[in-house]
Amino acid sequence: MRILLLKPRWLVKDGVYRFLTHISFEPLHLGILAALSEGHDVTIVDHDWDEIPNDRDFDLVGITATTFSSQRAFDLADGFRQKGAKVVIGGVHACLMPEECLQHADAIVIGEAEYVWPQLLKDAATGALKPTYQQSQPTVMDDVPIPRRDLFRPNPLVGMIQATRGCHHTCKFCYLPHVPWHQHRRRSPDKVYEELKGMKQSIVFFVDDNLFVDEDYALALCEKIAPLKKAWSVQAPTTITKNLRLLRAMQKSGCFFVQVGFQTVHPDSLARAGVVQNRVETYREVVRRFHQHGILVQGFFIFGFDNEDSRIFPTAETCIKQMGLEDALLYILTPYPGTPIYDQLKQQGRLLAFDREKFGWANAVFQPARMTPQELERGVQSTYENLHSFFKWQAPRRILNPKWLPFFLRHPRILWVVLQALNRRVKILRD
Ligand code: B12
Ligand code: SF4
């Protein structure tokens, strides 16, 4: 069969990530599906960077959908079905809203795909597609094939890789704790080493939900990959900074940058969000310990919890400035179907009807308890602007610091991305 695997556009104009035009994130999910499609003619298209191949015919089109890209996924699915292709939708949105996805697809895959995709292909080839496919058990990580990176557009700067899936935390805004495949699963360090060795990029980003659930595993992984001398980055929880041995191993193996989900600077918000692993009073120390080990830190912060009024913005700004971070990404709480926060807001009649493009954590899609939606958006926008100039003035000191200058000189393209980030303009407010 001629198969098209398609990722709809993610990046939005003036969005938080728009400045990352020099990093084309590799669509790992599509690369994995391609690796499981032996014997078929497979094309991968990432609409953030590639054109939709409307001039070609395909027998089967597989589309990955997140909540915020779901409308674009449906439009593409409808178009391909009109042209006669069979369409399969998978990805996080297919597991959160299967019925909705089925209205635009001949079949959907709920959750992980490793064990059902080969059967789905056989069914498609014989005209016997079933509407729904779902694995009876979570994927064993050593069964995940190496993604077909040869089908990705050339991406010399940053490669993506996954060592683990799942997370043991229960943040109330996250869908992961509520799906059957949430438990933490690990690939053997040997397999990760082999995949990493085959990647041509010298900088890699681990896309794991939470690589550090088992700190002994994380330590073993760092020790295994250290000889490859890759520079790597990952999302990391605040809790690992208690483990100095692990931090040292991360440093020695090339970790240069972590994104940390501090989530909020307000203890009441942490409690409401179910983020039991964070303590506001430790934030400065958390950043300091990463820095001690040569690791740069970007913080994630969410605004809009029910205890917050507009005083949260100056409080957060002051706290974030004192933390010593290199950068911060600010998000507006976004209730995704399948999360307790969504259920609560729905029950209270506080969900506002908005198109799916607004579900990218940059718009108020619900009625906040102590602010208007506009106050919430304006507050995040102005905090962004204030912090942006703060980080911009701090950056030269960091870049020229003897701890990090050699790294930037070795990786001038990363320096270029940092400079782009410093010039980014984030637009939260609605047009
Ligand atoms: C890397 C990443 C990013 C990167 C880039 C991603 C990219 N363009 O490729 C960046 C940093 C840019 C990013 C940004 C955002 N992200 Co993000 N990101 C991820 C992350 C960590 C990894 C994605 C990945 O590669 N996974 C590895 C693959 C192999 O796993 P998978 O996608 O689950 O695929 C499996 C199955 O789902 C299935 N499958 C998937 N697609 C398909 C398609 C078909 C046809 C089939 C059959 C099966 C199938 O098969 C795969 C193998 O089993 C995920 C979390 C995660 N660990 O998945 C979040 C995640 C996708 N991001 C999310 C969000 C919300 C965002 C942001 C909106 C904000 C934020 N909070 O970060 C922004 C949006 C950007 C924008 N609009 O400007 C959410 C989406 C939730 C939702 N309901 O839609 C996730 C799930 C995180 C979470 N826990 O909530 N992100
Ligand atoms: S730590 Fe991250 S992945 Fe784990 S439940 Fe919380 S938000 Fe989800």
PDB file of C-alpha atoms in Angstrom, residues 9 28 64 223 321 431:
ATOM      1  CA  ARG A   9       0.668  21.802  11.906  1.00  0.00           C
ATOM      2  CA  LEU A  28       8.907  10.043  16.427  1.00  0.00           C
ATOM      3  CA  THR A  64      -1.593  11.953  14.524  1.00  0.00           C
ATOM      4  CA  GLU A 223      26.573   6.075  32.483  1.00  0.00           C
ATOM      5  CA  LYS A 321      13.099  36.551  38.694  1.00  0.00           C
ATOM      6  CA  ASP A 431      -7.230  39.023  18.088  1.00  0.00           C
TER       7      ASP A 431
END
